[in-house]
Amino acid sequence: MITVVILGSGNVATHLFKALLASKKATVIQWFSRNTAVLNEFKEIVEVTNDLNKLKNAHVYLIAISDDAIEGFSESLPLKNSLVVHTSGSVPMAALSNKNRAGVFYPLQTFSKEREVDFKEVPLCLEAEYTEDLKLLKVIAESISSKVYDINSEQRKSLHLAAVFVNNFVNHLYHVGNDICNENEVPFSILKPLIEETTKKIVSLDPLQAQTGPAKRNDQKTIENHITDLEKSLPQYKELYKIITASISKTYGREKL
Amino acid sequence: MITVVILGSGNVATHLFKALLASKKATVIQWFSRNTAVLNEFKEIVEVTNDLNKLKNAHVYLIAISDDAIEGFSESLPLKNSLVVHTSGSVPMAALSNKNRAGVFYPLQTFSKEREVDFKEVPLCLEAEYTEDLKLLKVIAESISSKVYDINSEQRKSLHLAAVFVNNFVNHLYHVGNDICNENEVPFSILKPLIEETTKKIVSLDPLQAQTGPAKRNDQKTIENHITDLEKSLPQYKELYKIITASISKTYGREKL
């Protein structure tokens, strides 16, 4: 059994812990958090500590803390020549202290407290300084997910940027849609089948082919009506509308809004 | 049986025709298109014509043509006091010629040739000049969909605008994500579970609550890194990144990018 210590107690740490509970290849032998109170509900099933000096020996130390804190935290670990991996999309592997063997175990998914995630479907992006360590990470990863990828730091950085567009930014557009509905007293739920179909479409179609709408058709009349309507009711979204419309026009070879 | 004549031969017309084939309350007795060749595959199961003077008597005439053409086309129909409805999200009911009784039968979904759509899940937004006509449209609508709504022209206009954000604009962000992946030689498919989860989240969570990412956290370091990376590889998306990030910051009470 591969032994794992988790360091951190946020959403990623918690979802990883739950996924590893079901693994037949790896087991979490200890969970570190500065504030162990947040781990109360897990105390019966795993050893919990808030003292870095009491860390157990393990094959892998999984750091799941905020991006900014990874570098300093990895330096502060009282470990030597151990396999220490972080779980961040945007932090390069080289940010980890060279006292230990570095690696990355990045689950490319959005995690929230409110929702359970089927970990089998979560892409895991792996990287390691040493081939043997990469093999070990792969054994763990394949025991909890069916989507495991070798991804270097440059590629991971670009994936993280792409994820900001398709996840964070998309969610913001849902919020704008919601605002427009509220403003006009129509239920946002009318839009949900459309939202689902938009996503399903790109499973079979390239997004470039799937594009529809006034910006793609260069339907200036509708575009101007939309801008006028936003101006009147929700002016804070006018620039957003213009910039995205211009970007679509540019993509399809029409430069001018 | 309620008799229907469809006018137009695009995606909406075709998907409506197929949905009505399965209806137990309504039947399409004729299909008009200027170019009947495009309707070849349906000639065995429905009468097809390209001559407006040969239109049959029917309870409802469904216009499914491009938005710009609706007004003029409805004026050109050799009909009087018939129920003539259009299927557009952005055109007001009043655009229809007053020679006939006006109505709207707007399916709020994205239709493409390549994909079959489960019409039961397509929201149908109805409007009619006369109460009796609205009742008739409702009977037809409820025979093909489980999601039928009374929506006036103002509300429909706002729904159409919201749909542009959650469908057309979202799809463009998928395209940007795809471009970033291609640029860095990682498969876009790695992002698909994230894309699906982003959509599923808002079924149970308000998009305002579901928001995550550097813009929401005000993580300036990551934001600046992303802008620098776009500058180098895909500068055409830099403004898009900045504007959406600023809009998220504003939503969560941080004015400055």
XYZ file of C-alpha atoms in Angstrom:
514
model
C 0.000 0.000 0.000
C 1.307 3.440 -0.912
C 1.179 5.724 2.127
C 0.040 9.332 1.746
C 0.035 12.344 4.053
C -2.309 15.185 3.079
C -1.303 18.733 4.007
C -4.138 21.263 3.919
C -7.876 21.188 4.607
C -9.658 23.064 1.798
C -11.974 21.715 -0.892
C -9.220 20.039 -2.931
C -7.716 18.369 0.152
C -11.108 17.105 1.279
C -12.155 15.774 -2.129
C -8.742 14.080 -2.553
C -9.019 12.507 0.886
C -12.455 11.097 0.067
C -11.258 9.770 -3.276
C -8.228 8.107 -1.660
C -10.475 6.423 0.929
C -11.776 4.266 -1.913
C -8.349 3.555 -3.446
C -6.996 0.011 -3.394
C -3.424 1.167 -4.012
C -2.976 4.108 -1.655
C -4.039 5.038 1.852
C -3.974 8.326 3.729
C -2.110 7.707 6.993
C -2.183 11.272 8.308
C -3.868 14.615 7.611
C -2.202 17.887 8.575
C -3.993 21.193 9.017
C -2.995 24.255 11.017
C -6.523 24.244 12.346
C -7.482 20.649 13.115
C -10.992 21.681 14.190
C -12.035 21.816 10.519
C -11.097 18.112 10.229
C -13.244 17.060 13.182
C -15.599 14.932 11.140
C -12.691 12.813 9.868
C -10.896 12.225 13.201
C -12.384 8.772 13.613
C -11.033 7.508 10.304
C -7.628 9.198 9.945
C -4.923 10.573 12.217
C -5.096 14.345 12.294
C -2.305 16.718 13.344
C -1.482 20.421 13.422
C 2.196 19.856 14.217
C 4.588 19.585 11.280
C 7.191 18.033 13.581
C 4.896 15.057 14.085
C 4.572 14.194 10.396
C 4.750 10.457 9.776
C 6.968 8.766 7.234
C 5.057 8.338 3.994
C 5.693 7.629 0.317
C 4.006 10.870 -0.737
C 3.221 14.210 0.874
C 0.323 15.934 -0.924
C 0.228 19.713 -0.439
C -3.278 21.077 -1.062
C -3.136 24.688 0.129
C -3.568 28.076 -1.572
C -1.229 28.758 -4.511
C 0.617 31.660 -2.879
C 1.497 29.631 0.184
C 2.969 26.552 -1.554
C 6.552 27.766 -1.978
C 7.045 28.946 1.605
C 5.191 25.996 3.085
C 7.248 23.429 1.164
C 10.410 25.151 2.458
C 9.128 24.923 6.025
C 8.523 21.157 5.935
C 10.873 19.217 8.260
C 11.433 16.549 5.566
C 14.422 15.556 3.479
C 14.538 13.692 0.178
C 10.858 12.799 0.470
C 8.375 12.942 -2.403
C 6.489 16.208 -1.906
C 3.881 17.129 -4.513
C 1.517 20.049 -4.846
C -1.968 20.010 -6.374
C -2.089 23.409 -8.075
C -2.740 24.218 -11.723
C -0.848 27.479 -11.839
C 2.234 26.880 -9.671
C 5.300 25.407 -11.438
C 6.828 22.240 -10.010
C 10.061 24.180 -9.447
C 8.358 26.287 -6.781
C 8.675 23.332 -4.417
C 11.711 23.308 -2.124
C 14.639 21.293 -3.498
C 15.207 19.680 -0.093
C 12.734 17.082 -1.325
C 11.802 15.291 -4.571
C 9.209 17.431 -6.315
C 6.048 16.467 -8.124
C 2.586 17.647 -9.093
C -0.773 15.930 -8.706
C -3.263 18.392 -10.209
C -6.958 17.488 -10.333
C -8.443 19.591 -13.143
C -11.906 20.106 -11.719
C -13.934 22.681 -9.804
C -14.599 21.518 -6.269
C -17.148 22.898 -3.866
C -18.297 21.849 -0.427
C -21.877 21.547 -1.636
C -21.324 18.987 -4.374
C -19.916 15.479 -4.436
C -17.685 14.832 -7.451
C -17.273 11.523 -9.267
C -13.484 11.296 -9.008
C -13.306 8.588 -11.705
C -14.101 11.395 -14.181
C -11.655 13.963 -12.796
C -8.597 14.432 -15.049
C -5.397 14.129 -13.004
C -2.365 15.939 -14.440
C 0.889 14.461 -13.161
C 4.482 15.646 -13.182
C 7.569 14.558 -11.235
C 11.245 15.364 -11.074
C 12.146 11.645 -11.125
C 10.772 8.875 -13.355
C 10.285 6.498 -10.423
C 8.217 9.104 -8.601
C 6.080 9.718 -11.677
C 5.378 5.971 -11.809
C 4.304 5.990 -8.173
C 2.034 9.013 -8.680
C 0.542 7.260 -11.696
C -0.331 4.188 -9.629
C -2.138 6.377 -7.104
C -3.848 8.458 -9.793
C -5.055 5.454 -11.795
C -6.493 3.923 -8.642
C -8.904 6.849 -8.225
C -9.464 8.226 -11.755
C -9.767 6.920 -15.302
C -8.320 10.137 -16.754
C -4.593 10.398 -15.980
C -2.231 12.608 -18.010
C 1.505 13.417 -18.088
C 1.550 17.210 -18.150
C 4.620 19.415 -17.733
C 4.606 22.735 -15.887
C 4.230 24.848 -19.055
C 1.309 22.772 -20.319
C -0.318 22.789 -16.904
C -0.069 26.579 -16.770
C -1.862 26.808 -20.113
C -4.523 24.311 -19.004
C -5.121 26.429 -15.945
C -5.541 29.522 -18.089
C -7.930 27.675 -20.425
C -9.832 26.464 -17.347
C -10.315 30.081 -16.243
C -12.050 30.769 -19.569
C -14.235 27.635 -19.704
C -15.070 27.517 -15.997
C -14.711 30.835 -14.123
C -15.584 33.077 -17.068
C -18.412 30.833 -18.289
C -19.905 30.849 -14.801
C -19.781 34.647 -14.829
C -21.758 34.672 -18.088
C -24.337 32.453 -16.367
C -24.490 35.087 -13.661
C -25.071 37.815 -16.262
C -27.855 35.719 -17.816
C -29.365 35.310 -14.368
C -29.216 39.078 -13.781
C -30.933 39.790 -17.106
C -33.715 37.317 -16.221
C -34.193 38.789 -12.745
C -34.333 42.302 -14.186
C -37.179 41.234 -16.500
C -38.955 38.857 -14.143
C -38.516 35.692 -16.139
C -37.238 32.573 -14.369
C -33.557 31.786 -15.069
C -34.542 28.106 -15.172
C -36.039 28.632 -18.669
C -32.432 28.915 -19.861
C -31.148 25.713 -18.293
C -31.937 23.335 -21.188
C -30.117 25.768 -23.496
C -27.138 25.889 -21.131
C -26.983 22.096 -21.042
C -27.258 21.732 -24.811
C -24.486 24.328 -25.332
C -22.165 22.119 -23.300
C -23.288 18.837 -24.870
C -22.775 20.227 -28.354
C -19.014 20.595 -27.969
C -18.627 16.954 -26.987
C -19.318 16.096 -30.619
C -18.640 19.433 -32.350
C -15.596 21.713 -32.381
C -16.604 25.001 -30.643
C -15.572 26.811 -33.817
C -18.250 24.873 -35.738
C -20.791 25.033 -32.907
C -20.857 28.863 -32.831
C -24.195 30.516 -33.619
C -25.819 33.876 -32.849
C -25.910 37.498 -34.012
C -22.142 38.077 -33.667
C -21.319 35.119 -35.915
C -24.022 36.077 -38.470
C -22.901 39.703 -38.296
C -26.519 40.660 -37.520
C -25.887 44.333 -36.730
C -29.520 45.168 -36.052
C -29.871 42.599 -33.265
C -26.451 43.518 -31.839
C -27.423 47.201 -31.661
C -30.776 46.364 -30.044
C -29.002 44.277 -27.417
C -26.538 47.066 -26.636
C -29.394 49.586 -26.321
C -31.296 47.241 -23.991
C -28.235 46.700 -21.779
C -27.585 50.446 -21.734
C -31.068 50.936 -20.279
C -31.294 48.097 -17.786
C -27.852 46.665 -16.963
C -25.192 49.090 -18.276
C -22.450 47.316 -16.314
C -22.543 44.502 -18.896
C -22.414 46.653 -22.045
C -18.634 46.527 -22.458
C -18.624 42.788 -21.829
C -21.215 42.340 -24.586
C -19.251 44.503 -27.013
C -15.866 42.886 -26.382
C -17.127 39.299 -26.690
C -19.143 40.172 -29.793
C -16.052 41.807 -31.322
C -13.969 38.744 -30.450
C -16.475 36.428 -32.176
C -16.602 38.714 -35.224
C -12.815 38.657 -35.391
C -12.762 34.870 -35.118
C -15.078 34.621 -38.118
C -13.190 37.170 -40.158
C -15.181 40.327 -39.498
C -12.975 42.878 -37.820
C -15.422 45.670 -37.101
C -18.145 45.493 -34.423
C -56.545 17.554 -34.994
C -55.008 21.019 -35.162
C -53.656 21.671 -38.653
C -50.323 23.446 -39.120
C -48.495 24.868 -42.117
C -44.753 25.455 -41.659
C -43.140 28.303 -43.593
C -39.349 28.108 -43.843
C -36.789 25.326 -44.080
C -33.919 26.125 -41.691
C -32.891 24.318 -38.503
C -35.810 25.614 -36.418
C -38.373 24.702 -39.105
C -36.905 21.217 -39.473
C -36.705 20.494 -35.738
C -40.290 21.790 -35.288
C -41.523 19.626 -38.132
C -39.927 16.532 -36.586
C -41.356 17.342 -33.170
C -44.852 17.850 -34.625
C -44.659 14.481 -36.406
C -44.912 12.885 -32.969
C -47.705 15.160 -31.703
C -51.097 13.656 -30.953
C -52.832 17.050 -31.058
C -51.390 18.726 -34.156
C -50.354 17.701 -37.637
C -48.342 19.479 -40.319
C -50.436 19.471 -43.487
C -48.066 21.504 -45.669
C -44.520 22.815 -45.709
C -43.557 25.911 -47.664
C -40.046 26.802 -48.745
C -38.869 29.042 -51.582
C -36.468 26.255 -52.429
C -38.310 22.949 -52.128
C -35.196 20.972 -53.036
C -33.985 21.325 -49.428
C -37.160 19.539 -48.299
C -36.630 16.569 -50.628
C -36.182 14.061 -47.858
C -39.599 14.952 -46.407
C -41.644 14.913 -49.649
C -42.974 11.446 -48.967
C -44.497 12.382 -45.622
C -45.749 15.938 -46.101
C -46.992 18.120 -48.948
C -44.291 20.548 -49.968
C -44.791 23.785 -51.923
C -42.850 26.846 -53.052
C -45.964 28.757 -54.078
C -47.568 31.014 -51.454
C -50.755 31.115 -53.546
C -51.206 27.407 -52.986
C -51.172 27.582 -49.184
C -53.809 25.339 -47.639
C -56.290 26.368 -45.007
C -54.885 25.624 -41.565
C -55.416 26.536 -37.923
C -51.878 27.861 -37.578
C -49.177 29.151 -39.909
C -45.712 28.819 -38.312
C -43.095 31.199 -39.758
C -39.573 29.889 -39.135
C -37.310 32.120 -41.240
C -34.496 34.580 -40.450
C -35.399 37.412 -38.063
C -34.906 40.230 -40.584
C -37.268 38.651 -43.096
C -40.249 38.020 -40.780
C -41.945 41.411 -41.094
C -41.884 41.592 -44.895
C -42.728 37.930 -45.341
C -45.776 38.111 -43.061
C -47.002 41.088 -45.104
C -46.613 39.128 -48.325
C -48.766 36.171 -47.171
C -52.029 35.859 -49.159
C -53.975 35.143 -45.949
C -56.599 37.061 -43.997
C -57.607 36.758 -40.359
C -55.599 33.548 -39.988
C -53.408 32.700 -36.995
C -49.858 33.493 -38.116
C -47.081 33.026 -35.576
C -43.321 33.473 -35.772
C -40.677 31.470 -33.913
C -38.080 34.146 -33.154
C -36.669 35.214 -29.800
C -35.778 38.752 -30.743
C -38.643 39.880 -32.999
C -41.681 41.460 -31.263
C -45.105 39.968 -31.976
C -46.162 43.353 -33.378
C -43.776 42.919 -36.303
C -46.278 40.494 -37.832
C -48.728 41.939 -40.359
C -52.069 42.934 -38.849
C -53.934 41.338 -41.751
C -53.815 38.196 -39.599
C -54.042 37.207 -35.923
C -50.531 37.344 -34.525
C -48.713 35.004 -32.169
C -45.310 33.704 -31.175
C -44.104 30.131 -30.736
C -40.460 30.501 -29.666
C -38.419 27.387 -28.899
C -35.593 28.541 -26.594
C -32.901 26.142 -27.706
C -29.876 25.992 -29.998
C -30.582 23.803 -33.008
C -28.037 22.363 -35.380
C -28.287 19.952 -38.269
C -25.787 17.626 -36.639
C -27.662 16.998 -33.399
C -31.070 15.585 -32.586
C -32.813 17.474 -29.784
C -35.190 16.001 -27.219
C -38.098 18.363 -27.822
C -39.781 17.364 -24.556
C -37.031 19.377 -22.822
C -37.192 22.434 -25.090
C -38.823 25.454 -23.392
C -41.556 26.892 -25.621
C -42.343 30.576 -25.044
C -45.842 31.459 -26.243
C -47.606 34.732 -26.937
C -50.787 35.574 -28.863
C -52.909 38.590 -29.632
C -56.113 36.718 -28.721
C -56.775 34.491 -25.696
C -58.356 31.767 -27.829
C -55.281 31.625 -30.029
C -53.003 31.414 -26.994
C -55.046 28.412 -25.821
C -54.657 26.727 -29.187
C -50.891 27.351 -29.255
C -50.698 25.938 -25.739
C -52.392 22.716 -26.807
C -49.856 22.289 -29.607
C -46.915 23.251 -27.387
C -47.891 20.904 -24.558
C -48.229 18.042 -27.010
C -44.530 18.266 -27.910
C -42.806 19.765 -24.830
C -43.117 19.601 -21.060
C -41.805 23.159 -20.658
C -44.376 25.695 -21.878
C -44.329 29.340 -20.772
C -46.461 32.471 -21.319
C -43.887 35.103 -22.259
C -44.630 38.585 -23.563
C -42.523 40.349 -26.205
C -40.488 42.370 -23.683
C -39.675 39.296 -21.628
C -38.852 37.276 -24.719
C -36.451 39.989 -25.870
C -34.647 39.797 -22.539
C -34.558 35.995 -22.659
C -33.006 36.196 -26.085
C -30.339 38.582 -24.787
C -29.647 36.312 -21.809
C -29.434 33.383 -24.237
C -26.732 35.194 -26.196
C -24.645 35.365 -22.999
C -25.204 31.782 -21.812
C -25.075 30.143 -25.246
C -23.263 32.150 -27.958
C -20.782 33.847 -25.627
C -20.170 30.711 -23.567
C -19.450 28.790 -26.749
C -16.929 31.447 -27.736
C -15.149 30.980 -24.415
C -14.982 27.249 -25.189
C -13.352 28.219 -28.466
C -10.799 30.367 -26.625
C -10.063 27.440 -24.279
C -9.632 25.211 -27.317
C -7.207 27.714 -28.892
C -5.128 27.901 -25.710
C -4.924 24.085 -25.607
C -3.934 23.831 -29.281
C -1.286 26.499 -28.808
C 0.275 24.449 -26.018
C -0.323 20.988 -27.448
C -2.595 19.668 -24.744
C -5.852 17.965 -25.751
C -8.965 20.141 -25.266
C -10.762 16.996 -24.093
C -8.944 17.248 -20.724
C -11.209 20.238 -20.039
C -14.502 18.527 -20.831
C -15.252 17.138 -17.348
C -14.644 20.645 -15.971
C -16.953 22.145 -18.590
C -19.678 19.645 -17.689
C -19.320 20.208 -13.952
C -19.482 24.012 -14.433
C -22.889 23.555 -16.040
C -24.155 20.969 -13.556
C -23.196 23.189 -10.634
C -25.691 25.905 -11.518
C -28.577 23.453 -11.536
C -28.274 23.341 -7.755
C -26.279 26.530 -7.031
C -26.924 30.176 -7.938
C -24.126 31.260 -10.360
C -23.272 34.037 -7.917
C -22.466 31.395 -5.280
C -20.838 29.008 -7.763
C -18.178 31.533 -8.839
C -14.549 30.586 -8.146
C -11.147 31.540 -9.593
C -8.479 34.245 -9.444
C -10.835 37.138 -10.305
C -13.219 36.280 -7.486
C -10.334 35.743 -5.000
C -8.670 38.926 -6.241
C -5.489 36.887 -6.838
C -3.515 39.614 -8.638
C -0.393 37.504 -9.099
C -2.210 34.796 -11.061
C -4.180 37.392 -13.045
C -0.980 39.158 -14.081
C 0.663 35.872 -15.054
C -2.313 34.979 -17.217
C -2.253 38.361 -18.960
C 1.489 38.023 -19.610
C 1.003 34.523 -21.040
C -1.812 35.664 -23.339
C 0.276 38.629 -24.449
C 2.968 36.193 -25.598
C 0.902 33.466 -27.219
C -2.641 34.645 -28.000
C -2.730 38.452 -27.657
C -6.161 38.621 -29.364
C -7.729 37.323 -26.128
C -6.005 39.704 -23.696
C -8.775 42.315 -23.659
C -11.410 39.624 -23.278
C -9.552 38.263 -20.248
C -9.211 41.717 -18.699
C -12.830 42.776 -19.241
C -14.344 39.565 -17.877
C -11.962 39.587 -14.915
C -12.911 43.212 -14.205
C -16.601 42.342 -14.456
C -16.195 39.509 -11.936
C -14.213 41.780 -9.590
C -16.948 44.375 -9.827
C -19.630 41.774 -9.101
C -17.819 40.809 -5.913
C -17.184 44.364 -4.832
C -13.640 44.952 -6.073
C -13.623 47.751 -8.585
C -10.009 47.767 -9.724
C -8.480 45.070 -11.934
